[in-house]
mmCIF file of C-alpha atoms in Angstrom:
data_model
loop_
_atom_site.group_PDB
_atom_site.id
_atom_site.type_symbol
_atom_site.label_atom_id
_atom_site.label_comp_id
_atom_site.label_asym_id
_atom_site.label_seq_id
_atom_site.Cartn_x
_atom_site.Cartn_y
_atom_site.Cartn_z
ATOM 1 C CA MET O 1162 -96.390 -2.228 -12.422
ATOM 2 C CA VAL O 1163 -94.501 0.681 -14.051
ATOM 3 C CA CYS O 1164 -93.473 3.673 -12.027
ATOM 4 C CA ASP O 1165 -92.458 6.753 -14.001
ATOM 5 C CA GLU O 1166 -90.422 9.478 -12.179
ATOM 6 C CA ALA O 1167 -89.338 6.616 -9.921
ATOM 7 C CA GLN O 1168 -87.043 8.887 -7.913
ATOM 8 C CA LYS O 1169 -90.199 9.762 -6.000
ATOM 9 C CA ILE O 1170 -89.818 6.405 -4.159
ATOM 10 C CA LYS O 1171 -86.166 6.778 -3.252
ATOM 11 C CA VAL O 1172 -86.708 7.431 0.425
ATOM 12 C CA PRO O 1173 -87.294 4.141 2.289
ATOM 13 C CA THR O 1174 -89.416 5.597 5.074
ATOM 14 C CA SER O 1175 -91.718 7.789 2.949
ATOM 15 C CA MET O 1176 -95.373 6.830 2.595
ATOM 16 C CA VAL O 1177 -95.269 6.956 -1.178
ATOM 17 C CA THR O 1178 -92.478 4.507 -1.139
ATOM 18 C CA LYS O 1179 -94.214 2.152 1.248
ATOM 19 C CA ALA O 1180 -97.379 2.302 -0.842
ATOM 20 C CA ALA O 1181 -95.469 1.403 -4.014
ATOM 21 C CA LYS O 1182 -93.648 -1.467 -2.328
ATOM 22 C CA ALA O 1183 -97.030 -2.765 -0.926
ATOM 23 C CA GLN O 1184 -98.473 -3.472 -4.401
ATOM 24 C CA LYS O 1185 -98.499 -7.152 -5.467
ATOM 25 C CA ALA O 1186 -97.173 -7.039 -8.964
ATOM 26 C CA ASP O 1187 -95.407 -9.993 -10.830
ATOM 27 C CA PHE O 1188 -93.211 -7.621 -12.810
ATOM 28 C CA LYS O 1189 -92.036 -4.121 -11.824
ATOM 29 C CA ILE O 1190 -90.235 -1.426 -13.822
ATOM 30 C CA ALA O 1191 -88.853 1.817 -12.365
ATOM 31 C CA CYS O 1192 -88.272 4.625 -14.895
ATOM 32 C CA THR O 1193 -86.129 7.628 -13.888
ATOM 33 C CA GLY O 1194 -83.436 9.867 -15.273
ATOM 34 C CA THR O 1195 -81.880 10.356 -11.815
ATOM 35 C CA PRO O 1196 -81.609 6.962 -10.024
ATOM 36 C CA VAL O 1197 -78.983 8.351 -7.622
ATOM 37 C CA GLU O 1198 -79.636 12.052 -6.508
ATOM 38 C CA ASN O 1199 -78.351 12.254 -2.866
ATOM 39 C CA SER O 1200 -76.696 8.969 -1.874
ATOM 40 C CA LEU O 1201 -76.580 5.292 -3.012
ATOM 41 C CA THR O 1202 -79.416 4.674 -0.602
ATOM 42 C CA ASP O 1203 -81.594 6.068 -3.424
ATOM 43 C CA LEU O 1204 -80.332 3.145 -5.649
ATOM 44 C CA TRP O 1205 -80.939 0.557 -2.972
ATOM 45 C CA CYS O 1206 -84.511 1.838 -2.523
ATOM 46 C CA LEU O 1207 -85.301 1.569 -6.230
ATOM 47 C CA PHE O 1208 -83.959 -2.006 -6.334
ATOM 48 C CA ASP O 1209 -85.787 -2.914 -3.143
ATOM 49 C CA PHE O 1210 -88.947 -2.084 -5.233
ATOM 50 C CA ILE O 1211 -88.176 -3.886 -8.394
ATOM 51 C CA GLN O 1212 -86.178 -6.861 -7.089
ATOM 52 C CA GLU O 1213 -86.304 -7.162 -3.309
ATOM 53 C CA ASN O 1214 -83.195 -8.553 -1.584
ATOM 54 C CA LEU O 1215 -80.956 -8.284 -4.631
ATOM 55 C CA LEU O 1216 -78.838 -5.736 -2.768
ATOM 56 C CA GLY O 1217 -79.526 -7.168 0.718
ATOM 57 C CA SER O 1218 -80.993 -5.181 3.573
ATOM 58 C CA LEU O 1219 -80.364 -1.504 3.860
ATOM 59 C CA ASN O 1220 -77.851 -2.020 6.675
ATOM 60 C CA GLU O 1221 -76.027 -4.758 4.713
ATOM 61 C CA PHE O 1222 -75.988 -2.508 1.615
ATOM 62 C CA GLY O 1223 -74.689 0.376 3.621
ATOM 63 C CA LYS O 1224 -71.817 -1.560 5.048
ATOM 64 C CA LYS O 1225 -70.822 -3.438 1.921
ATOM 65 C CA TYR O 1226 -71.315 -0.809 -0.828
ATOM 66 C CA ARG O 1227 -72.492 2.697 0.254
ATOM 67 C CA ARG O 1228 -69.919 3.549 2.903
ATOM 68 C CA PRO O 1229 -66.846 2.222 1.000
ATOM 69 C CA ILE O 1230 -67.966 3.905 -2.275
ATOM 70 C CA GLU O 1231 -69.033 7.210 -0.885
ATOM 71 C CA ASP O 1232 -66.094 7.747 1.478
ATOM 72 C CA ALA O 1233 -64.412 10.685 -0.269
ATOM 73 C CA GLU O 1234 -60.974 9.959 0.999
ATOM 74 C CA VAL O 1235 -60.808 6.194 0.371
ATOM 75 C CA SER O 1236 -63.420 5.542 -2.229
ATOM 76 C CA ASP O 1237 -63.217 1.849 -3.135
ATOM 77 C CA GLU O 1238 -63.126 1.345 -6.922
ATOM 78 C CA LYS O 1239 -63.199 -2.403 -6.600
ATOM 79 C CA VAL O 1240 -66.427 -2.296 -4.638
ATOM 80 C CA LEU O 1241 -67.932 0.177 -7.059
ATOM 81 C CA ASN O 1242 -67.132 -2.136 -10.013
ATOM 82 C CA GLU O 1243 -68.740 -5.096 -8.034
ATOM 83 C CA LEU O 1244 -71.920 -3.081 -7.565
ATOM 84 C CA ARG O 1245 -72.003 -2.111 -11.239
ATOM 85 C CA ALA O 1246 -71.735 -5.830 -12.180
ATOM 86 C CA LEU O 1247 -74.428 -6.854 -9.803
ATOM 87 C CA ILE O 1248 -77.042 -4.338 -11.047
ATOM 88 C CA ASP O 1249 -76.072 -4.349 -14.750
ATOM 89 C CA PRO O 1250 -78.513 -7.147 -15.790
ATOM 90 C CA GLN O 1251 -81.373 -5.181 -14.293
ATOM 91 C CA VAL O 1252 -80.490 -1.788 -15.818
ATOM 92 C CA LEU O 1253 -81.407 -0.373 -19.209
ATOM 93 C CA ARG O 1254 -79.934 3.080 -19.474
ATOM 94 C CA ARG O 1255 -80.276 5.394 -22.496
ATOM 95 C CA MET O 1256 -78.950 8.983 -22.600
ATOM 96 C CA LYS O 1257 -81.131 11.492 -24.313
ATOM 97 C CA ASN O 1258 -78.661 12.117 -27.025
ATOM 98 C CA GLU O 1259 -78.749 8.390 -27.882
ATOM 99 C CA VAL O 1260 -82.539 8.076 -28.466
ATOM 100 C CA ALA O 1261 -83.800 11.550 -29.323
ATOM 101 C CA ASP O 1262 -83.089 13.764 -32.383
ATOM 102 C CA LEU O 1263 -83.041 17.001 -30.479
ATOM 103 C CA PRO O 1264 -81.750 20.384 -31.562
ATOM 104 C CA PRO O 1265 -78.566 21.691 -29.821
ATOM 105 C CA LYS O 1266 -78.589 22.819 -26.287
ATOM 106 C CA THR O 1267 -76.260 25.802 -25.528
ATOM 107 C CA GLU O 1268 -75.109 27.090 -22.216
ATOM 108 C CA VAL O 1269 -74.578 30.969 -22.472
ATOM 109 C CA ASN O 1270 -71.484 31.698 -20.490
ATOM 110 C CA SER O 1271 -71.469 35.397 -21.047
ATOM 111 C CA CYS O 1272 -73.891 35.944 -18.255
ATOM 112 C CA LYS O 1273 -71.576 34.546 -15.629
ATOM 113 C CA LYS O 1274 -69.636 37.877 -15.244
ATOM 114 C CA ILE O 1275 -72.387 40.327 -14.189
ATOM 115 C CA HIS O 1276 -70.597 43.040 -12.208
ATOM 116 C CA ILE O 1277 -71.725 43.536 -8.599
ATOM 117 C CA SER O 1278 -73.376 46.968 -7.929
ATOM 118 C CA ASN O 1279 -72.019 49.344 -5.275
ATOM 119 C CA LEU O 1280 -74.941 48.738 -2.953
ATOM 120 C CA GLN O 1281 -74.630 44.935 -3.364
ATOM 121 C CA ARG O 1282 -70.930 45.229 -2.574
ATOM 122 C CA LYS O 1283 -71.593 47.135 0.654
ATOM 123 C CA LEU O 1284 -74.397 44.784 1.737
ATOM 124 C CA TYR O 1285 -72.437 41.761 0.808
ATOM 125 C CA ALA O 1286 -69.345 42.908 2.740
ATOM 126 C CA ASP O 1287 -71.495 43.553 5.872
ATOM 127 C CA VAL O 1288 -73.054 40.047 5.746
ATOM 128 C CA ALA O 1289 -69.712 38.392 4.964
ATOM 129 C CA GLN O 1290 -68.090 40.124 7.986
ATOM 130 C CA HIS O 1291 -70.838 39.019 10.177
ATOM 131 C CA PHE O 1292 -70.673 35.564 8.637
ATOM 132 C CA HIS O 1293 -66.940 35.255 9.649
ATOM 133 C CA LYS O 1294 -67.716 36.367 13.080
ATOM 134 C CA LEU O 1295 -70.335 33.740 13.599
ATOM 135 C CA SER O 1296 -67.907 31.187 12.061
ATOM 136 C CA VAL O 1297 -65.364 31.913 14.727
ATOM 137 C CA GLU O 1298 -68.007 31.562 17.341
ATOM 138 C CA GLY O 1299 -69.020 28.194 15.886
ATOM 139 C CA ASN O 1300 -72.630 29.247 15.210
ATOM 140 C CA ARG O 1301 -73.424 26.895 12.275
ATOM 141 C CA GLY O 1302 -77.157 27.600 12.241
ATOM 142 C CA ALA O 1303 -76.679 31.393 11.965
ATOM 143 C CA MET O 1304 -74.164 30.803 9.161
ATOM 144 C CA LEU O 1305 -76.809 29.136 7.092
ATOM 145 C CA SER O 1306 -78.899 32.197 7.548
ATOM 146 C CA SER O 1307 -75.976 34.371 6.318
ATOM 147 C CA LEU O 1308 -75.667 32.159 3.338
ATOM 148 C CA HIS O 1309 -79.306 32.762 2.486
ATOM 149 C CA LYS O 1310 -78.761 36.561 2.834
ATOM 150 C CA LEU O 1311 -75.850 36.333 0.422
ATOM 151 C CA ARG O 1312 -77.927 34.556 -2.154
ATOM 152 C CA MET O 1313 -80.753 37.190 -1.844
ATOM 153 C CA ILE O 1314 -78.279 40.149 -2.141
ATOM 154 C CA CYS O 1315 -77.027 38.599 -5.471
ATOM 155 C CA ALA O 1316 -80.555 38.098 -6.708
ATOM 156 C CA HIS O 1317 -81.699 41.532 -5.696
ATOM 157 C CA PRO O 1318 -80.648 43.663 -2.673
ATOM 158 C CA LEU O 1319 -84.234 44.669 -1.845
ATOM 159 C CA ALA O 1320 -84.450 41.998 0.888
ATOM 160 C CA GLU O 1321 -81.528 43.641 2.797
ATOM 161 C CA ASP O 1322 -82.179 47.327 1.857
ATOM 162 C CA PRO O 1323 -85.854 48.334 1.347
ATOM 163 C CA MET O 1324 -84.584 51.463 -0.406
ATOM 164 C CA ALA O 1325 -82.825 49.491 -3.089
ATOM 165 C CA THR O 1326 -83.853 50.265 -6.718
ATOM 166 C CA LEU O 1327 -83.596 48.406 -10.009
ATOM 167 C CA LYS O 1328 -80.391 50.341 -10.701
ATOM 168 C CA ASP O 1329 -78.819 48.588 -7.704
ATOM 169 C CA SER O 1330 -79.563 45.139 -9.162
ATOM 170 C CA PRO O 1331 -77.382 44.417 -12.231
ATOM 171 C CA LYS O 1332 -78.901 40.884 -12.473
ATOM 172 C CA VAL O 1333 -82.296 42.414 -13.116
ATOM 173 C CA ASP O 1334 -80.859 44.764 -15.743
ATOM 174 C CA TRP O 1335 -79.232 41.621 -17.446
ATOM 175 C CA LEU O 1336 -82.604 39.927 -17.330
ATOM 176 C CA PHE O 1337 -84.453 42.763 -18.943
ATOM 177 C CA ASN O 1338 -81.801 42.954 -21.759
ATOM 178 C CA THR O 1339 -81.978 39.193 -22.187
ATOM 179 C CA LEU O 1340 -85.716 39.098 -22.375
ATOM 180 C CA GLN O 1341 -85.792 41.990 -24.819
ATOM 181 C CA MET O 1342 -83.592 39.877 -27.098
ATOM 182 C CA ILE O 1343 -85.950 36.917 -26.655
ATOM 183 C CA GLN O 1344 -88.884 39.173 -27.405
ATOM 184 C CA GLN O 1345 -87.247 40.317 -30.602
ATOM 185 C CA ARG O 1346 -86.934 36.714 -31.669
ATOM 186 C CA ASN O 1347 -90.625 36.008 -30.712
ATOM 187 C CA GLU O 1348 -89.638 33.168 -28.495
ATOM 188 C CA LYS O 1349 -90.576 32.077 -24.871
ATOM 189 C CA ALA O 1350 -88.553 31.851 -21.726
ATOM 190 C CA ILE O 1351 -88.694 29.954 -18.341
ATOM 191 C CA ILE O 1352 -87.349 31.606 -15.357
ATOM 192 C CA PHE O 1353 -86.423 29.297 -12.386
ATOM 193 C CA THR O 1354 -86.251 30.433 -8.848
ATOM 194 C CA GLU O 1355 -87.371 28.650 -5.697
ATOM 195 C CA PHE O 1356 -87.668 31.798 -3.658
ATOM 196 C CA ARG O 1357 -91.292 33.185 -3.314
ATOM 197 C CA GLU O 1358 -90.219 36.712 -2.605
ATOM 198 C CA ILE O 1359 -88.063 36.780 -5.769
ATOM 199 C CA GLN O 1360 -90.979 35.316 -7.752
ATOM 200 C CA VAL O 1361 -93.319 38.001 -6.539
ATOM 201 C CA PHE O 1362 -90.667 40.665 -7.200
ATOM 202 C CA LEU O 1363 -89.968 39.427 -10.811
ATOM 203 C CA LYS O 1364 -93.703 39.117 -11.584
ATOM 204 C CA ARG O 1365 -94.183 42.760 -10.759
ATOM 205 C CA VAL O 1366 -91.177 44.192 -12.612
ATOM 206 C CA LEU O 1367 -91.862 42.124 -15.676
ATOM 207 C CA MET O 1368 -95.389 43.537 -15.759
ATOM 208 C CA GLU O 1369 -94.040 47.068 -15.480
ATOM 209 C CA ARG O 1370 -91.292 46.548 -18.131
ATOM 210 C CA PHE O 1371 -92.995 44.239 -20.620
ATOM 211 C CA GLY O 1372 -96.680 44.405 -19.872
ATOM 212 C CA LEU O 1373 -96.718 40.686 -19.216
ATOM 213 C CA ASN O 1374 -99.021 39.147 -16.585
ATOM 214 C CA VAL O 1375 -96.458 36.384 -15.926
ATOM 215 C CA THR O 1376 -97.776 32.993 -14.717
ATOM 216 C CA THR O 1377 -96.159 31.600 -11.576
ATOM 217 C CA VAL O 1378 -96.177 27.948 -10.729
ATOM 218 C CA ASN O 1379 -94.871 26.908 -7.387
ATOM 219 C CA GLY O 1380 -95.792 24.748 -4.388
ATOM 220 C CA ASP O 1381 -98.701 27.026 -3.720
ATOM 221 C CA THR O 1382 -100.295 26.212 -7.119
ATOM 222 C CA ASN O 1383 -103.464 24.401 -6.731
ATOM 223 C CA THR O 1384 -103.186 20.950 -8.316
ATOM 224 C CA SER O 1385 -106.932 19.969 -7.841
ATOM 225 C CA SER O 1386 -108.656 19.285 -11.102
ATOM 226 C CA LYS O 1387 -111.800 20.991 -9.644
ATOM 227 C CA SER O 1388 -110.021 24.305 -9.398
ATOM 228 C CA GLY O 1389 -109.749 24.804 -13.183
ATOM 229 C CA LEU O 1390 -106.285 26.264 -12.563
ATOM 230 C CA THR O 1391 -104.205 23.141 -12.148
ATOM 231 C CA ARG O 1392 -100.446 23.305 -12.728
ATOM 232 C CA GLN O 1393 -100.643 21.683 -16.201
ATOM 233 C CA ASN O 1394 -103.582 23.958 -17.202
ATOM 234 C CA LEU O 1395 -101.462 27.060 -16.436
ATOM 235 C CA ILE O 1396 -98.532 25.571 -18.353
ATOM 236 C CA ASP O 1397 -100.736 24.627 -21.343
ATOM 237 C CA LYS O 1398 -102.063 28.200 -21.488
ATOM 238 C CA PHE O 1399 -98.473 29.518 -21.520
ATOM 239 C CA GLN O 1400 -97.491 27.160 -24.283
ATOM 240 C CA GLU O 1401 -100.626 27.757 -26.393
ATOM 241 C CA LYS O 1402 -100.304 31.624 -26.378
ATOM 242 C CA PRO O 1403 -98.370 32.605 -29.589
ATOM 243 C CA GLY O 1404 -95.231 34.721 -29.552
ATOM 244 C CA PHE O 1405 -93.098 36.064 -26.748
ATOM 245 C CA ASN O 1406 -93.979 35.055 -23.228
ATOM 246 C CA VAL O 1407 -92.309 34.245 -19.860
ATOM 247 C CA ILE O 1408 -93.313 31.730 -17.081
ATOM 248 C CA LEU O 1409 -91.923 31.723 -13.546
ATOM 249 C CA LEU O 1410 -91.318 28.241 -12.002
ATOM 250 C CA SER O 1411 -90.031 26.852 -8.763
ATOM 251 C CA THR O 1412 -87.028 24.566 -9.257
ATOM 252 C CA THR O 1413 -88.272 22.396 -6.436
ATOM 253 C CA ALA O 1414 -91.989 22.224 -7.211
ATOM 254 C CA VAL O 1415 -91.913 22.066 -11.029
ATOM 255 C CA GLY O 1416 -88.477 20.649 -11.584
ATOM 256 C CA PHE O 1417 -89.783 17.475 -13.033
ATOM 257 C CA GLY O 1418 -92.969 15.876 -14.479
ATOM 258 C CA VAL O 1419 -94.036 18.643 -16.829
ATOM 259 C CA ASN O 1420 -93.390 19.432 -20.521
ATOM 260 C CA ILE O 1421 -92.718 23.031 -21.630
ATOM 261 C CA GLN O 1422 -91.249 22.559 -25.168
ATOM 262 C CA ALA O 1423 -92.701 25.906 -26.301
ATOM 263 C CA ALA O 1424 -90.020 27.659 -24.404
ATOM 264 C CA ASN O 1425 -86.430 27.443 -25.656
ATOM 265 C CA HIS O 1426 -84.721 29.799 -23.150
ATOM 266 C CA VAL O 1427 -84.146 28.559 -19.645
ATOM 267 C CA ILE O 1428 -82.966 31.080 -17.094
ATOM 268 C CA HIS O 1429 -81.915 29.836 -13.646
ATOM 269 C CA TYR O 1430 -82.256 33.240 -11.880
ATOM 270 C CA THR O 1431 -81.224 31.639 -8.626
ATOM 271 C CA ARG O 1432 -79.267 28.378 -8.368
ATOM 272 C CA SER O 1433 -80.214 25.083 -6.806
ATOM 273 C CA TRP O 1434 -77.912 23.365 -4.317
ATOM 274 C CA ASN O 1435 -78.106 20.238 -6.411
ATOM 275 C CA PRO O 1436 -77.008 19.962 -10.077
ATOM 276 C CA ALA O 1437 -79.244 17.069 -10.806
ATOM 277 C CA LYS O 1438 -82.334 19.108 -9.798
ATOM 278 C CA GLU O 1439 -81.106 21.983 -11.958
ATOM 279 C CA ASP O 1440 -80.711 19.721 -14.952
ATOM 280 C CA GLN O 1441 -84.134 18.185 -14.379
ATOM 281 C CA ALA O 1442 -85.518 21.755 -14.453
ATOM 282 C CA THR O 1443 -83.728 22.608 -17.700
ATOM 283 C CA ASP O 1444 -85.193 19.367 -19.246
ATOM 284 C CA ARG O 1445 -88.629 20.724 -18.936
ATOM 285 C CA ALA O 1446 -87.791 22.508 -22.230
ATOM 286 C CA TYR O 1447 -85.048 20.314 -23.585
ATOM 287 C CA ARG O 1448 -87.023 17.112 -24.304
ATOM 288 C CA ILE O 1449 -88.679 15.296 -27.194
ATOM 289 C CA GLY O 1450 -90.839 17.653 -29.074
ATOM 290 C CA GLN O 1451 -88.518 20.656 -28.874
ATOM 291 C CA GLN O 1452 -88.091 22.156 -32.220
ATOM 292 C CA LYS O 1453 -85.656 25.004 -31.545
ATOM 293 C CA GLU O 1454 -82.204 25.389 -30.094
ATOM 294 C CA VAL O 1455 -82.370 25.629 -26.381
ATOM 295 C CA TYR O 1456 -80.334 28.293 -24.537
ATOM 296 C CA VAL O 1457 -79.540 27.854 -20.810
ATOM 297 C CA TYR O 1458 -78.479 30.820 -18.653
ATOM 298 C CA TYR O 1459 -76.929 30.896 -15.212
ATOM 299 C CA PRO O 1460 -76.648 34.685 -14.432
ATOM 300 C CA THR O 1461 -73.852 35.018 -11.901
ATOM 301 C CA ILE O 1462 -72.990 38.107 -9.879
ATOM 302 C CA SER O 1463 -69.192 38.569 -9.837
ATOM 303 C CA ALA O 1464 -66.674 41.010 -8.432
ATOM 304 C CA PRO O 1465 -63.460 40.558 -10.509
ATOM 305 C CA ASP O 1466 -61.802 43.550 -8.804
ATOM 306 C CA TRP O 1467 -62.616 42.140 -5.316
ATOM 307 C CA GLU O 1468 -59.333 40.263 -4.719
ATOM 308 C CA GLU O 1469 -60.104 39.309 -1.151
ATOM 309 C CA LEU O 1470 -63.483 37.649 -1.894
ATOM 310 C CA GLU O 1471 -65.313 35.683 -4.547
ATOM 311 C CA THR O 1472 -69.071 36.240 -4.539
ATOM 312 C CA PHE O 1473 -71.380 33.540 -3.264
ATOM 313 C CA GLU O 1474 -72.654 32.934 -6.859
ATOM 314 C CA VAL O 1475 -69.214 32.515 -8.333
ATOM 315 C CA LYS O 1476 -68.362 29.822 -5.759
ATOM 316 C CA LEU O 1477 -71.688 28.074 -6.206
ATOM 317 C CA ASP O 1478 -71.285 28.026 -9.986
ATOM 318 C CA ARG O 1479 -67.827 26.522 -9.660
ATOM 319 C CA LEU O 1480 -69.008 23.813 -7.193
ATOM 320 C CA LEU O 1481 -72.032 22.950 -9.317
ATOM 321 C CA GLY O 1482 -69.833 22.643 -12.389
ATOM 322 C CA SER O 1483 -67.444 20.221 -10.630
ATOM 323 C CA LYS O 1484 -70.447 18.054 -9.482
ATOM 324 C CA ARG O 1485 -71.909 18.157 -13.035
ATOM 325 C CA VAL O 1486 -68.734 16.560 -14.465
ATOM 326 C CA LEU O 1487 -69.813 13.302 -12.778
ATOM 327 C CA ALA O 1488 -73.232 13.391 -14.328
ATOM 328 C CA THR O 1489 -72.661 10.577 -16.761
ATOM 329 C CA ASP O 1490 -71.999 8.148 -13.902
ATOM 330 C CA MET O 1491 -75.325 7.035 -12.452
ATOM 331 C CA LEU O 1492 -73.562 5.634 -9.239
ATOM 332 C CA GLN O 1493 -72.101 9.029 -8.367
ATOM 333 C CA PRO O 1494 -74.511 10.934 -6.077
ATOM 334 C CA LYS O 1495 -75.297 14.390 -7.260
ATOM 335 C CA THR O 1496 -75.116 15.759 -3.678
ATOM 336 C CA ASP O 1497 -76.130 19.222 -2.452
ATOM 337 C CA VAL O 1498 -73.155 21.593 -2.368
ATOM 338 C CA SER O 1499 -74.355 23.640 0.617
ATOM 339 C CA LYS O 1500 -71.948 22.085 3.091
ATOM 340 C CA GLU O 1501 -69.019 22.432 0.736
ATOM 341 C CA LEU O 1502 -69.900 26.041 -0.032
ATOM 342 C CA MET O 1503 -70.057 26.817 3.708
ATOM 343 C CA GLN O 1504 -66.500 25.420 4.112
ATOM 344 C CA LEU O 1505 -65.278 27.599 1.247
ATOM 345 C CA ILE O 1506 -66.651 30.742 2.729
ATOM 346 C CA ASP O 1507 -65.685 29.806 6.275
#
């Protein structure tokens, strides 16, 4: 029994995990590019599928390995090396650059200094002030709501001010200029954002600016083969159409399991909390079959003259970058940075 995208069975209590483990197979293989996404429990669950009892029960594994290794203050290197040695005979790991002759992948850093607009600055300051008030009061739930507002203001201030125009959104202006360059090169682009309201907004403005009826694939997309509009059908139509084109994808819904090598520009219009999910999304284009150099963009709203405050997106980019440094170590969880970001803003 071979499970591709085996990270889908990393949650011990999920029905898909239980169904996979219930199969009576003599030999099992779990294939995944991200064996550890959130915690070492992911790793335990995969090994419980391929070789039950190798790592003991979940409670035993937690006491012996997960807690000592994941404790940020006293991470136990000896225990980590012991776990590596235990699983090493069962692991065959190959990095993409070792097995595939792919063109270069370039991160475009110039888009990380998009200056905040005056309206964004005002809205941002109002939400930040309210955020600090809630922090003093200890209202953590409301703080998460404030974080969401900060994200949306950076993406486009329309959510906080219905009178906002495109002139108030420098990220949209950057997007238009970037897509114009891609159009001149007769190439294709993927835009990733998990927010439905941003997907709807971008679909509208891209129609107005470029005359494109942009396809959107998200969690609402019908995956029934009877519909004639399956997720893969929509992606195949995008790939087959010659010349410049854009497709809007949800990082969470289409972050893995599909191939879109016809596009060689990947724009993360809004960022994921988790660098592993972001990298999985980028790899929809950067995979075997890609013929062109791939360009990755993380457009970031900044306020270099705003000495008392870094923007949400600048903080998030820095945190994701620090997490990505650990990406080559499969035993280092690529955890969400939402809690750390909340502490920085607090």
